[in-house]
mmCIF file of C-alpha atoms and ligand atoms in Angstrom:
data_model
loop_
_atom_site.group_PDB
_atom_site.id
_atom_site.type_symbol
_atom_site.label_atom_id
_atom_site.label_comp_id
_atom_site.label_asym_id
_atom_site.label_seq_id
_atom_site.Cartn_x
_atom_site.Cartn_y
_atom_site.Cartn_z
ATOM 1 C CA MET E 254 32.865 -164.489 -43.280
ATOM 2 C CA ARG E 255 30.634 -164.147 -46.392
ATOM 3 C CA ASP E 256 28.197 -161.473 -47.017
ATOM 4 C CA VAL E 257 24.773 -162.312 -45.473
ATOM 5 C CA TYR E 258 21.881 -160.430 -47.355
ATOM 6 C CA LEU E 259 18.821 -159.725 -44.796
ATOM 7 C CA ASP E 260 17.475 -157.220 -46.608
ATOM 8 C CA TYR E 261 14.711 -158.800 -48.743
ATOM 9 C CA ASN E 262 12.082 -156.185 -47.885
ATOM 10 C CA GLY E 263 14.144 -153.364 -49.233
ATOM 11 C CA SER E 264 14.758 -155.495 -52.724
ATOM 12 C CA ALA E 265 14.774 -159.417 -52.795
ATOM 13 C CA PRO E 266 17.680 -161.046 -55.151
ATOM 14 C CA LEU E 267 16.457 -162.428 -58.805
ATOM 15 C CA ASP E 268 15.393 -165.982 -58.756
ATOM 16 C CA PRO E 269 17.946 -167.289 -61.182
ATOM 17 C CA ARG E 270 14.770 -169.230 -62.529
ATOM 18 C CA VAL E 271 13.084 -166.020 -63.327
ATOM 19 C CA ALA E 272 16.257 -164.855 -64.652
ATOM 20 C CA GLU E 273 16.230 -167.651 -67.468
ATOM 21 C CA VAL E 274 13.010 -166.967 -68.697
ATOM 22 C CA MET E 275 13.705 -163.280 -69.067
ATOM 23 C CA LEU E 276 17.077 -163.891 -70.934
ATOM 24 C CA PRO E 277 15.718 -164.982 -74.569
ATOM 25 C CA ILE E 278 13.619 -162.056 -74.477
ATOM 26 C CA LEU E 279 16.182 -159.734 -73.564
ATOM 27 C CA ALA E 280 18.557 -161.547 -76.273
ATOM 28 C CA GLU E 281 16.197 -162.617 -79.017
ATOM 29 C CA GLY E 282 12.759 -160.721 -78.054
ATOM 30 C CA VAL E 283 12.315 -158.232 -81.196
ATOM 31 C CA GLY E 284 9.229 -156.067 -81.884
ATOM 32 C CA ASN E 285 7.017 -153.774 -79.796
ATOM 33 C CA ALA E 286 4.048 -155.601 -78.122
ATOM 34 C CA SER E 287 1.241 -153.525 -79.688
ATOM 35 C CA ALA E 288 2.767 -154.061 -83.090
ATOM 36 C CA ALA E 289 0.700 -156.248 -85.363
ATOM 37 C CA HIS E 290 3.373 -158.388 -87.480
ATOM 38 C CA GLN E 291 4.148 -161.818 -85.993
ATOM 39 C CA PHE E 292 7.132 -160.470 -83.780
ATOM 40 C CA GLY E 293 4.805 -157.861 -81.987
ATOM 41 C CA ARG E 294 2.382 -160.530 -81.476
ATOM 42 C CA ARG E 295 5.308 -163.000 -80.137
ATOM 43 C CA GLN E 296 5.882 -160.349 -77.361
ATOM 44 C CA ALA E 297 2.212 -159.875 -76.635
ATOM 45 C CA ALA E 298 1.650 -163.441 -76.115
ATOM 46 C CA ALA E 299 4.504 -163.402 -73.586
ATOM 47 C CA VAL E 300 2.598 -160.057 -71.934
ATOM 48 C CA SER E 301 -0.511 -161.877 -71.906
ATOM 49 C CA LEU E 302 0.806 -165.206 -70.190
ATOM 50 C CA ALA E 303 2.138 -162.788 -67.665
ATOM 51 C CA ARG E 304 -1.164 -161.172 -67.009
ATOM 52 C CA GLU E 305 -2.306 -164.594 -66.145
ATOM 53 C CA GLU E 306 0.476 -165.264 -63.980
ATOM 54 C CA VAL E 307 0.169 -162.283 -61.881
ATOM 55 C CA ALA E 308 -3.996 -162.787 -61.468
ATOM 56 C CA GLY E 309 -2.983 -166.484 -60.650
ATOM 57 C CA LEU E 310 -1.002 -165.076 -57.482
ATOM 58 C CA VAL E 311 -3.496 -162.461 -56.160
ATOM 59 C CA GLY E 312 -6.556 -163.437 -58.374
ATOM 60 C CA GLY E 313 -8.848 -160.953 -59.941
ATOM 61 C CA ARG E 314 -9.263 -161.084 -63.783
ATOM 62 C CA PRO E 315 -6.106 -161.198 -66.163
ATOM 63 C CA SER E 316 -7.412 -158.156 -68.303
ATOM 64 C CA ASP E 317 -7.530 -156.052 -64.938
ATOM 65 C CA VAL E 318 -4.005 -156.279 -64.568
ATOM 66 C CA VAL E 319 -2.222 -152.968 -65.310
ATOM 67 C CA PHE E 320 1.521 -153.351 -65.626
ATOM 68 C CA THR E 321 3.470 -150.470 -64.260
ATOM 69 C CA ALA E 322 7.154 -149.521 -63.412
ATOM 70 C CA GLY E 323 6.855 -150.856 -59.617
ATOM 71 C CA ALA E 324 4.706 -150.536 -56.744
ATOM 72 C CA THR E 325 5.455 -146.754 -56.297
ATOM 73 C CA GLU E 326 3.637 -146.062 -59.717
ATOM 74 C CA ALA E 327 0.925 -148.393 -59.002
ATOM 75 C CA ASN E 328 0.380 -146.416 -56.017
ATOM 76 C CA ASN E 329 0.257 -143.176 -57.580
ATOM 77 C CA LEU E 330 -1.735 -144.338 -60.229
ATOM 78 C CA THR E 331 -4.414 -145.411 -58.080
ATOM 79 C CA LEU E 332 -4.682 -142.633 -55.459
ATOM 80 C CA ARG E 333 -4.123 -139.659 -58.009
ATOM 81 C CA GLY E 334 -6.231 -141.586 -60.906
ATOM 82 C CA VAL E 335 -9.148 -142.308 -58.436
ATOM 83 C CA ILE E 336 -9.139 -138.646 -57.351
ATOM 84 C CA GLU E 337 -9.072 -137.234 -60.868
ATOM 85 C CA GLY E 338 -11.569 -139.638 -62.469
ATOM 86 C CA ALA E 339 -13.959 -139.199 -59.526
ATOM 87 C CA ASP E 340 -17.721 -138.203 -60.857
ATOM 88 C CA THR E 341 -18.771 -137.697 -57.265
ATOM 89 C CA ASP E 342 -18.572 -134.881 -54.983
ATOM 90 C CA ARG E 343 -16.808 -136.957 -52.523
ATOM 91 C CA SER E 344 -13.255 -136.034 -51.858
ATOM 92 C CA ARG E 345 -11.932 -137.145 -48.542
ATOM 93 C CA ILE E 346 -9.107 -139.961 -48.763
ATOM 94 C CA LEU E 347 -7.962 -141.791 -45.608
ATOM 95 C CA VAL E 348 -4.707 -143.129 -45.446
ATOM 96 C CA SER E 349 -2.849 -145.255 -42.825
ATOM 97 C CA ALA E 350 -0.161 -143.481 -40.747
ATOM 98 C CA VAL E 351 2.391 -146.223 -41.684
ATOM 99 C CA GLU E 352 1.832 -146.496 -45.517
ATOM 100 C CA HIS E 353 5.062 -146.516 -47.903
ATOM 101 C CA ALA E 354 6.021 -143.242 -49.003
ATOM 102 C CA SER E 355 4.573 -143.570 -52.375
ATOM 103 C CA VAL E 356 1.059 -143.508 -50.830
ATOM 104 C CA SER E 357 1.523 -141.335 -48.222
ATOM 105 C CA GLU E 358 3.463 -138.650 -50.266
ATOM 106 C CA ALA E 359 1.099 -138.847 -53.176
ATOM 107 C CA ALA E 360 -1.759 -138.546 -50.892
ATOM 108 C CA GLY E 361 -0.061 -135.641 -49.337
ATOM 109 C CA TRP E 362 0.463 -134.184 -52.626
ATOM 110 C CA LEU E 363 -3.000 -134.273 -53.475
ATOM 111 C CA SER E 364 -4.010 -132.681 -50.440
ATOM 112 C CA GLU E 365 -1.477 -129.561 -50.816
ATOM 113 C CA GLN E 366 -2.786 -129.463 -54.376
ATOM 114 C CA GLY E 367 -6.272 -129.129 -53.159
ATOM 115 C CA LEU E 368 -7.660 -132.160 -55.004
ATOM 116 C CA ALA E 369 -8.141 -134.189 -51.763
ATOM 117 C CA LYS E 370 -8.726 -133.714 -48.241
ATOM 118 C CA LEU E 371 -6.531 -136.266 -46.229
ATOM 119 C CA ASP E 372 -6.915 -137.741 -43.082
ATOM 120 C CA LEU E 373 -4.375 -140.414 -41.536
ATOM 121 C CA ILE E 374 -5.768 -143.470 -39.866
ATOM 122 C CA PRO E 375 -3.811 -143.819 -36.626
ATOM 123 C CA VAL E 376 -2.281 -147.352 -35.857
ATOM 124 C CA SER E 377 -2.150 -149.547 -32.536
ATOM 125 C CA ALA E 378 1.111 -149.917 -30.519
ATOM 126 C CA GLY E 379 1.080 -153.231 -32.259
ATOM 127 C CA GLY E 380 1.595 -151.279 -35.764
ATOM 128 C CA PHE E 381 -1.844 -152.333 -37.283
ATOM 129 C CA VAL E 382 -4.833 -150.807 -38.339
ATOM 130 C CA ASP E 383 -8.109 -151.330 -36.201
ATOM 131 C CA PRO E 384 -11.227 -151.595 -38.228
ATOM 132 C CA ASP E 385 -13.321 -149.819 -35.713
ATOM 133 C CA VAL E 386 -11.028 -147.083 -35.845
ATOM 134 C CA VAL E 387 -11.608 -146.678 -39.681
ATOM 135 C CA GLU E 388 -15.205 -147.172 -39.231
ATOM 136 C CA ALA E 389 -14.972 -144.031 -36.482
ATOM 137 C CA LEU E 390 -13.122 -142.086 -39.010
ATOM 138 C CA ILE E 391 -15.273 -142.729 -42.336
ATOM 139 C CA SER E 392 -18.144 -140.706 -43.714
ATOM 140 C CA PRO E 393 -20.057 -140.504 -46.905
ATOM 141 C CA GLU E 394 -17.734 -137.884 -48.091
ATOM 142 C CA VAL E 395 -14.743 -140.594 -48.443
ATOM 143 C CA LEU E 396 -13.738 -141.555 -51.923
ATOM 144 C CA LEU E 397 -10.838 -143.644 -51.057
ATOM 145 C CA VAL E 398 -9.230 -145.731 -48.012
ATOM 146 C CA SER E 399 -5.589 -146.670 -48.252
ATOM 147 C CA VAL E 400 -3.910 -149.498 -46.194
ATOM 148 C CA MET E 401 -1.154 -151.640 -46.798
ATOM 149 C CA ALA E 402 -1.887 -155.531 -46.297
ATOM 150 C CA ALA E 403 1.963 -155.738 -44.521
ATOM 151 C CA ASN E 404 4.178 -153.227 -43.627
ATOM 152 C CA SER E 405 7.475 -153.069 -44.967
ATOM 153 C CA GLU E 406 9.582 -151.961 -41.871
ATOM 154 C CA THR E 407 7.670 -154.101 -39.051
ATOM 155 C CA GLY E 408 5.964 -156.539 -41.540
ATOM 156 C CA VAL E 409 2.677 -156.344 -39.169
ATOM 157 C CA LEU E 410 -0.503 -157.287 -40.792
ATOM 158 C CA ASN E 411 -3.597 -155.448 -41.281
ATOM 159 C CA PRO E 412 -7.104 -156.994 -41.306
ATOM 160 C CA VAL E 413 -7.689 -155.734 -44.860
ATOM 161 C CA GLY E 414 -10.776 -157.819 -45.356
ATOM 162 C CA GLU E 415 -12.505 -156.332 -42.443
ATOM 163 C CA ILE E 416 -11.251 -152.949 -43.201
ATOM 164 C CA ALA E 417 -12.510 -153.319 -46.699
ATOM 165 C CA GLU E 418 -16.234 -154.093 -45.560
ATOM 166 C CA ARG E 419 -16.351 -151.139 -43.399
ATOM 167 C CA VAL E 420 -15.033 -148.700 -46.283
ATOM 168 C CA HIS E 421 -17.591 -150.366 -48.721
ATOM 169 C CA ALA E 422 -20.307 -149.841 -46.132
ATOM 170 C CA VAL E 423 -20.130 -146.030 -47.102
ATOM 171 C CA GLY E 424 -19.556 -146.515 -50.699
ATOM 172 C CA ALA E 425 -16.240 -145.486 -50.715
ATOM 173 C CA LEU E 426 -13.204 -147.515 -52.668
ATOM 174 C CA PHE E 427 -10.295 -149.581 -50.998
ATOM 175 C CA HIS E 428 -6.751 -149.543 -52.362
ATOM 176 C CA CYS E 429 -4.297 -151.704 -50.605
ATOM 177 C CA ASP E 430 -0.968 -152.041 -50.973
ATOM 178 C CA ALA E 431 0.232 -155.832 -51.005
ATOM 179 C CA THR E 432 3.729 -155.395 -52.162
ATOM 180 C CA GLN E 433 5.112 -156.806 -48.971
ATOM 181 C CA LEU E 434 2.447 -159.656 -48.439
ATOM 182 C CA VAL E 435 2.188 -161.364 -52.043
ATOM 183 C CA GLY E 436 4.506 -163.998 -52.220
ATOM 184 C CA ARG E 437 4.476 -164.601 -48.770
ATOM 185 C CA LEU E 438 0.936 -165.180 -47.314
ATOM 186 C CA PRO E 439 -2.087 -165.675 -49.346
ATOM 187 C CA PHE E 440 -3.879 -162.714 -50.891
ATOM 188 C CA ASP E 441 -7.144 -162.703 -53.016
ATOM 189 C CA VAL E 442 -8.265 -159.379 -54.549
ATOM 190 C CA GLU E 443 -11.882 -160.859 -54.278
ATOM 191 C CA SER E 444 -11.911 -161.995 -51.134
ATOM 192 C CA VAL E 445 -10.100 -158.957 -49.305
ATOM 193 C CA GLY E 446 -12.648 -156.931 -51.378
ATOM 194 C CA ALA E 447 -9.914 -154.743 -52.813
ATOM 195 C CA ASP E 448 -10.844 -152.323 -55.546
ATOM 196 C CA PHE E 449 -7.169 -151.780 -56.243
ATOM 197 C CA VAL E 450 -4.083 -153.560 -55.247
ATOM 198 C CA SER E 451 -0.331 -152.880 -55.810
ATOM 199 C CA LEU E 452 2.589 -155.258 -55.964
ATOM 200 C CA SER E 453 6.174 -154.788 -57.456
ATOM 201 C CA GLY E 454 8.617 -157.234 -59.003
ATOM 202 C CA HIS E 455 11.594 -156.848 -56.870
ATOM 203 C CA LYS E 456 9.685 -157.838 -53.701
ATOM 204 C CA ILE E 457 9.251 -161.364 -54.883
ATOM 205 C CA CYS E 458 12.526 -162.056 -56.449
ATOM 206 C CA GLY E 459 11.665 -160.937 -59.787
ATOM 207 C CA PRO E 460 13.029 -157.858 -61.437
ATOM 208 C CA GLY E 461 13.112 -154.273 -60.213
ATOM 209 C CA GLY E 462 11.696 -151.508 -62.350
ATOM 210 C CA VAL E 463 7.956 -153.377 -63.151
ATOM 211 C CA GLY E 464 5.310 -153.954 -60.837
ATOM 212 C CA ALA E 465 1.190 -153.970 -61.461
ATOM 213 C CA MET E 466 -1.803 -152.477 -60.157
ATOM 214 C CA ILE E 467 -4.614 -155.145 -60.315
ATOM 215 C CA GLY E 468 -8.211 -153.288 -60.442
ATOM 216 C CA THR E 469 -11.692 -154.474 -61.017
ATOM 217 C CA ARG E 470 -13.904 -154.009 -63.618
ATOM 218 C CA ALA E 471 -15.752 -151.662 -61.823
ATOM 219 C CA SER E 472 -12.922 -149.625 -60.202
ATOM 220 C CA LEU E 473 -11.175 -148.980 -63.653
ATOM 221 C CA ARG E 474 -13.938 -147.557 -65.348
ATOM 222 C CA HIS E 475 -13.623 -144.118 -63.515
ATOM 223 C CA LEU E 476 -9.767 -144.314 -63.423
ATOM 224 C CA GLN E 477 -8.118 -141.769 -64.747
ATOM 225 C CA PRO E 478 -4.269 -142.199 -66.234
ATOM 226 C CA ILE E 479 -1.477 -140.449 -64.792
ATOM 227 C CA ILE E 480 0.857 -141.087 -67.965
ATOM 228 C CA HIS E 481 -0.847 -140.306 -71.269
ATOM 229 C CA GLY E 482 0.200 -141.311 -74.586
ATOM 230 C CA GLY E 483 -0.367 -144.542 -76.649
ATOM 231 C CA GLY E 484 -3.215 -145.805 -74.896
ATOM 232 C CA HIS E 485 -1.425 -148.960 -73.772
ATOM 233 C CA GLU E 486 -2.754 -150.949 -70.619
ATOM 234 C CA ARG E 487 -6.285 -149.893 -71.547
ATOM 235 C CA GLY E 488 -5.384 -146.412 -71.837
ATOM 236 C CA LEU E 489 -4.486 -146.655 -67.910
ATOM 237 C CA ARG E 490 -0.899 -147.025 -68.600
ATOM 238 C CA SER E 491 0.650 -145.577 -71.862
ATOM 239 C CA GLY E 492 4.320 -146.622 -72.753
ATOM 240 C CA SER E 493 5.909 -149.363 -74.658
ATOM 241 C CA LEU E 494 5.596 -152.563 -72.416
ATOM 242 C CA ASN E 495 8.754 -153.627 -70.705
ATOM 243 C CA VAL E 496 8.316 -157.237 -71.875
ATOM 244 C CA ALA E 497 11.183 -158.759 -70.414
ATOM 245 C CA GLY E 498 10.315 -157.450 -67.080
ATOM 246 C CA ILE E 499 6.854 -158.000 -67.224
ATOM 247 C CA VAL E 500 7.378 -161.597 -68.528
ATOM 248 C CA GLY E 501 9.970 -161.830 -65.091
ATOM 249 C CA LEU E 502 7.159 -160.338 -62.776
ATOM 250 C CA GLY E 503 4.836 -163.023 -64.361
ATOM 251 C CA ALA E 504 7.430 -165.989 -63.754
ATOM 252 C CA ALA E 505 8.413 -164.694 -60.311
ATOM 253 C CA ALA E 506 4.528 -164.347 -59.428
ATOM 254 C CA ARG E 507 3.989 -168.224 -60.503
ATOM 255 C CA ILE E 508 6.876 -169.287 -58.776
ATOM 256 C CA GLY E 509 5.502 -167.328 -55.775
ATOM 257 C CA ALA E 510 2.265 -168.999 -56.090
ATOM 258 C CA ALA E 511 3.559 -172.396 -56.289
ATOM 259 C CA GLU E 512 6.313 -172.296 -53.237
ATOM 260 C CA ARG E 513 4.712 -169.426 -50.921
ATOM 261 C CA GLU E 514 3.679 -171.852 -48.073
ATOM 262 C CA SER E 515 6.658 -174.017 -48.105
ATOM 263 C CA GLU E 516 8.866 -171.221 -48.252
ATOM 264 C CA SER E 517 7.137 -169.103 -45.497
ATOM 265 C CA ARG E 518 7.613 -172.407 -43.348
ATOM 266 C CA ARG E 519 11.078 -172.577 -43.767
ATOM 267 C CA VAL E 520 11.713 -168.821 -43.636
ATOM 268 C CA ALA E 521 9.734 -168.134 -40.781
ATOM 269 C CA ASP E 522 11.473 -170.807 -38.579
ATOM 270 C CA LEU E 523 14.756 -169.078 -39.579
ATOM 271 C CA ARG E 524 13.650 -165.907 -38.411
ATOM 272 C CA ASP E 525 12.282 -167.258 -35.136
ATOM 273 C CA LYS E 526 16.072 -168.946 -34.529
ATOM 274 C CA PHE E 527 17.514 -165.674 -35.382
ATOM 275 C CA ILE E 528 15.503 -163.584 -32.974
ATOM 276 C CA ALA E 529 15.852 -166.342 -30.252
ATOM 277 C CA ALA E 530 19.817 -166.419 -30.619
ATOM 278 C CA LEU E 531 19.964 -162.894 -30.217
ATOM 279 C CA LYS E 532 17.636 -162.673 -27.001
ATOM 280 C CA ALA E 533 19.563 -165.514 -25.676
ATOM 281 C CA ARG E 534 23.172 -163.548 -25.933
ATOM 282 C CA LEU E 535 22.116 -159.932 -25.773
ATOM 283 C CA PRO E 536 20.407 -157.928 -23.278
ATOM 284 C CA GLY E 537 17.485 -155.631 -24.094
ATOM 285 C CA VAL E 538 16.440 -157.270 -27.201
ATOM 286 C CA HIS E 539 12.895 -156.249 -27.810
ATOM 287 C CA ASP E 540 10.360 -156.865 -30.890
ATOM 288 C CA ASN E 541 8.815 -153.852 -32.711
ATOM 289 C CA GLY E 542 5.104 -154.792 -33.570
ATOM 290 C CA ASP E 543 2.672 -157.186 -33.091
ATOM 291 C CA VAL E 544 4.516 -160.814 -33.223
ATOM 292 C CA THR E 545 1.400 -162.814 -33.666
ATOM 293 C CA LYS E 546 0.387 -161.114 -36.889
ATOM 294 C CA ARG E 547 3.502 -160.200 -38.869
ATOM 295 C CA LEU E 548 4.918 -161.578 -42.177
ATOM 296 C CA PRO E 549 7.164 -164.706 -41.640
ATOM 297 C CA ASN E 550 10.317 -163.276 -42.789
ATOM 298 C CA THR E 551 10.393 -159.809 -40.936
ATOM 299 C CA ALA E 552 11.935 -158.726 -37.533
ATOM 300 C CA ASN E 553 12.434 -155.695 -36.637
ATOM 301 C CA LEU E 554 14.165 -155.375 -33.394
ATOM 302 C CA ARG E 555 15.357 -152.619 -30.878
ATOM 303 C CA PHE E 556 18.410 -152.933 -29.172
ATOM 304 C CA ALA E 557 18.041 -150.820 -26.469
ATOM 305 C CA GLY E 558 21.049 -148.307 -25.579
ATOM 306 C CA ALA E 559 22.696 -149.192 -28.942
ATOM 307 C CA ASP E 560 22.565 -146.543 -31.729
ATOM 308 C CA ALA E 561 21.176 -148.693 -34.941
ATOM 309 C CA GLU E 562 23.107 -147.083 -37.323
ATOM 310 C CA ALA E 563 26.364 -147.815 -35.370
ATOM 311 C CA VAL E 564 25.590 -151.192 -35.043
ATOM 312 C CA LEU E 565 24.684 -151.513 -38.836
ATOM 313 C CA ALA E 566 28.039 -150.140 -39.668
ATOM 314 C CA ASN E 567 29.601 -152.472 -37.416
ATOM 315 C CA MET E 568 28.095 -155.884 -38.410
ATOM 316 C CA HIS E 569 29.279 -155.829 -41.873
ATOM 317 C CA PRO E 570 29.311 -158.202 -43.822
ATOM 318 C CA VAL E 571 25.578 -158.602 -42.775
ATOM 319 C CA ALA E 572 23.441 -156.457 -44.555
ATOM 320 C CA ALA E 573 19.905 -155.157 -42.921
ATOM 321 C CA SER E 574 18.242 -151.857 -42.674
ATOM 322 C CA MET E 575 16.758 -149.045 -40.230
ATOM 323 C CA GLY E 576 13.613 -147.672 -41.141
ATOM 324 C CA SER E 577 14.971 -144.328 -41.189
ATOM 325 C CA ALA E 578 15.382 -142.090 -44.139
ATOM 326 C CA CYS E 579 17.998 -139.739 -45.063
ATOM 327 C CA SER E 580 16.665 -136.632 -46.251
ATOM 328 C CA SER E 581 18.564 -133.423 -46.995
ATOM 329 C CA GLY E 582 21.419 -134.587 -44.759
ATOM 330 C CA ALA E 583 19.397 -135.544 -41.570
ATOM 331 C CA ILE E 584 18.618 -138.889 -40.384
ATOM 332 C CA GLU E 585 15.070 -139.025 -39.381
ATOM 333 C CA PRO E 586 13.864 -141.565 -37.216
ATOM 334 C CA SER E 587 11.411 -144.375 -38.735
ATOM 335 C CA ALA E 588 8.078 -142.661 -39.201
ATOM 336 C CA VAL E 589 6.397 -146.024 -38.992
ATOM 337 C CA LEU E 590 7.799 -146.498 -35.490
ATOM 338 C CA LEU E 591 6.918 -143.176 -34.564
ATOM 339 C CA ALA E 592 3.490 -143.697 -35.451
ATOM 340 C CA MET E 593 3.273 -146.688 -33.110
ATOM 341 C CA GLY E 594 4.182 -144.622 -30.432
ATOM 342 C CA LEU E 595 8.087 -145.265 -29.978
ATOM 343 C CA SER E 596 10.013 -142.559 -28.707
ATOM 344 C CA ARG E 597 12.645 -141.267 -31.482
ATOM 345 C CA GLU E 598 15.178 -142.811 -29.073
ATOM 346 C CA ALA E 599 13.691 -146.218 -29.507
ATOM 347 C CA ALA E 600 13.302 -145.658 -33.423
ATOM 348 C CA PHE E 601 16.986 -145.099 -33.386
ATOM 349 C CA GLU E 602 17.963 -148.102 -31.920
ATOM 350 C CA SER E 603 15.962 -150.194 -34.024
ATOM 351 C CA VAL E 604 17.022 -152.689 -36.969
ATOM 352 C CA ARG E 605 14.829 -154.021 -39.482
ATOM 353 C CA PHE E 606 16.075 -157.812 -40.765
ATOM 354 C CA SER E 607 14.140 -159.456 -43.621
ATOM 355 C CA LEU E 608 14.915 -162.878 -44.830
ATOM 356 C CA GLY E 609 13.899 -164.838 -47.539
ATOM 357 C CA ARG E 610 14.135 -167.450 -50.434
ATOM 358 C CA PHE E 611 17.956 -167.794 -50.585
ATOM 359 C CA THR E 612 18.803 -167.368 -46.663
ATOM 360 C CA THR E 613 20.232 -170.513 -45.595
ATOM 361 C CA ALA E 614 20.530 -171.719 -41.967
ATOM 362 C CA GLN E 615 24.019 -171.179 -41.989
ATOM 363 C CA GLU E 616 23.916 -167.778 -43.063
ATOM 364 C CA ILE E 617 21.639 -166.853 -40.097
ATOM 365 C CA ASP E 618 23.597 -168.761 -37.402
ATOM 366 C CA ALA E 619 26.708 -166.656 -38.740
ATOM 367 C CA ALA E 620 24.802 -163.604 -38.848
ATOM 368 C CA ALA E 621 23.310 -164.111 -35.473
ATOM 369 C CA ALA E 622 26.874 -164.248 -34.181
ATOM 370 C CA ARG E 623 27.902 -161.031 -36.008
ATOM 371 C CA VAL E 624 25.003 -159.040 -35.035
ATOM 372 C CA VAL E 625 25.709 -159.864 -31.154
ATOM 373 C CA THR E 626 29.621 -158.769 -31.533
ATOM 374 C CA ALA E 627 28.137 -155.760 -32.963
ATOM 375 C CA VAL E 628 26.088 -154.565 -30.478
ATOM 376 C CA GLU E 629 28.167 -155.709 -27.432
ATOM 377 C CA TYR E 630 30.801 -153.454 -29.102
ATOM 378 C CA VAL E 631 28.309 -150.250 -29.884
ATOM 379 C CA LEU E 632 27.171 -150.933 -25.881
ATOM 380 C CA ALA E 633 30.672 -150.978 -24.883
ATOM 381 C CA VAL E 634 31.832 -147.861 -26.478
ATOM 382 C CA THR E 635 28.484 -145.725 -25.761
ATOM 383 C CA GLN E 636 29.341 -146.573 -22.256
ATOM 384 C CA GLU E 637 32.900 -145.385 -22.453
ATOM 385 C CA ASP E 638 31.656 -142.280 -24.195
ATOM 386 C CA GLY E 639 29.058 -141.786 -21.577
HETATM 387 N N1 PMP W 58 4.875 -150.331 -51.268
HETATM 388 C C1 PMP W 58 5.742 -151.151 -50.402
HETATM 389 C C2 PMP W 58 5.032 -151.561 -49.236
HETATM 390 C C3 PMP W 58 7.226 -151.178 -50.393
HETATM 391 O O1 PMP W 58 7.598 -151.806 -49.545
HETATM 392 C C4 PMP W 58 7.770 -150.826 -51.442
HETATM 393 C C5 PMP W 58 9.348 -150.634 -51.844
HETATM 394 N N2 PMP W 58 9.825 -150.628 -50.587
HETATM 395 C C6 PMP W 58 7.053 -149.901 -52.720
HETATM 396 C C7 PMP W 58 5.518 -150.003 -52.411
HETATM 397 C C8 PMP W 58 7.715 -149.455 -53.823
HETATM 398 O O2 PMP W 58 8.043 -150.440 -54.919
HETATM 399 P P1 PMP W 58 8.921 -150.117 -55.760
HETATM 400 O O3 PMP W 58 10.465 -150.486 -55.568
HETATM 401 O O4 PMP W 58 8.390 -151.144 -56.899
HETATM 402 O O5 PMP W 58 8.555 -148.700 -56.620
#
């Protein structure tokens, strides 16, 4: 059996059409994009087109796109940059309990440094943030609220437009990490009412190590940079631009905007067939998270009684992941699943499958059969041991 890649939320493969646009820049693109000579100007023109393509995917003005080295940097820039640039006495930040580490750890660091007072916004059993809960927690001391558009582990969507309204009602700023949602479902900076949005190249079949933070004219005014230097990207992110990466991100955004709808329909259909096949052949398969509002490509499944690490090890050559993080040698259960109220045991039995642009129906049939065998094997061994 051939390798089957079902870990698109971890990192999606580079679209060959994106590689095609990047190659000439890598091979022949000469010059620093800030240089005044013709070589530099050509590089700058390519970056400028990419800025438009990114704004074409998520809305906002191209000039409010700040290129970064990925969503991790975009998230750090927003959280730290807002706190350090604040010209008010507000210093409370609210962050949902299921954010990516690049939001939650950045917020935790700000709190440890005494720069902000941090409160976590709990999520429902379905894994989403309820706007009423945000409203109950919010106060005039809040400077920034950060809630992701879609969760990377469960795919569950948050009602970010409604949340932004409640946030703006007290004069606070709203940051939305849209890394997993853009290119899969429609997102518009203005209609959501986001003051800052983060996204990443390698989640939308673009290159890794490049991403963007999209702000607004007003929100960027007070933002402080976290990287100081030559004043690139309106002084918000110094460092000679990664032109090939940025051009690749632009191409991925353009393709994503054009193909999102048809691709999402096709991928959701495959995902649903995959889940149905597993449920038909295995006992104790449970969906984690609200299946009525989630990304079209993601399934987070619990195989009751089967340790997820053992399942993953036995389902080779099918690649998926578990939401747990391995830190200092100890495997911890997924913080996202725990925040939704799952027990540690249930979290340790959960696997995330994420599909995407190049997933085929044949792969899904083969993967389902392989996963069934793996789970059956793990259940049998567990029973013997027990
Ligand atoms: N936010 C979310 C929701 C993510 O899923 C990820 C990647 N796993 C990131 C941020 C970080 O993105 P990057 O790899 O570009 O730093």
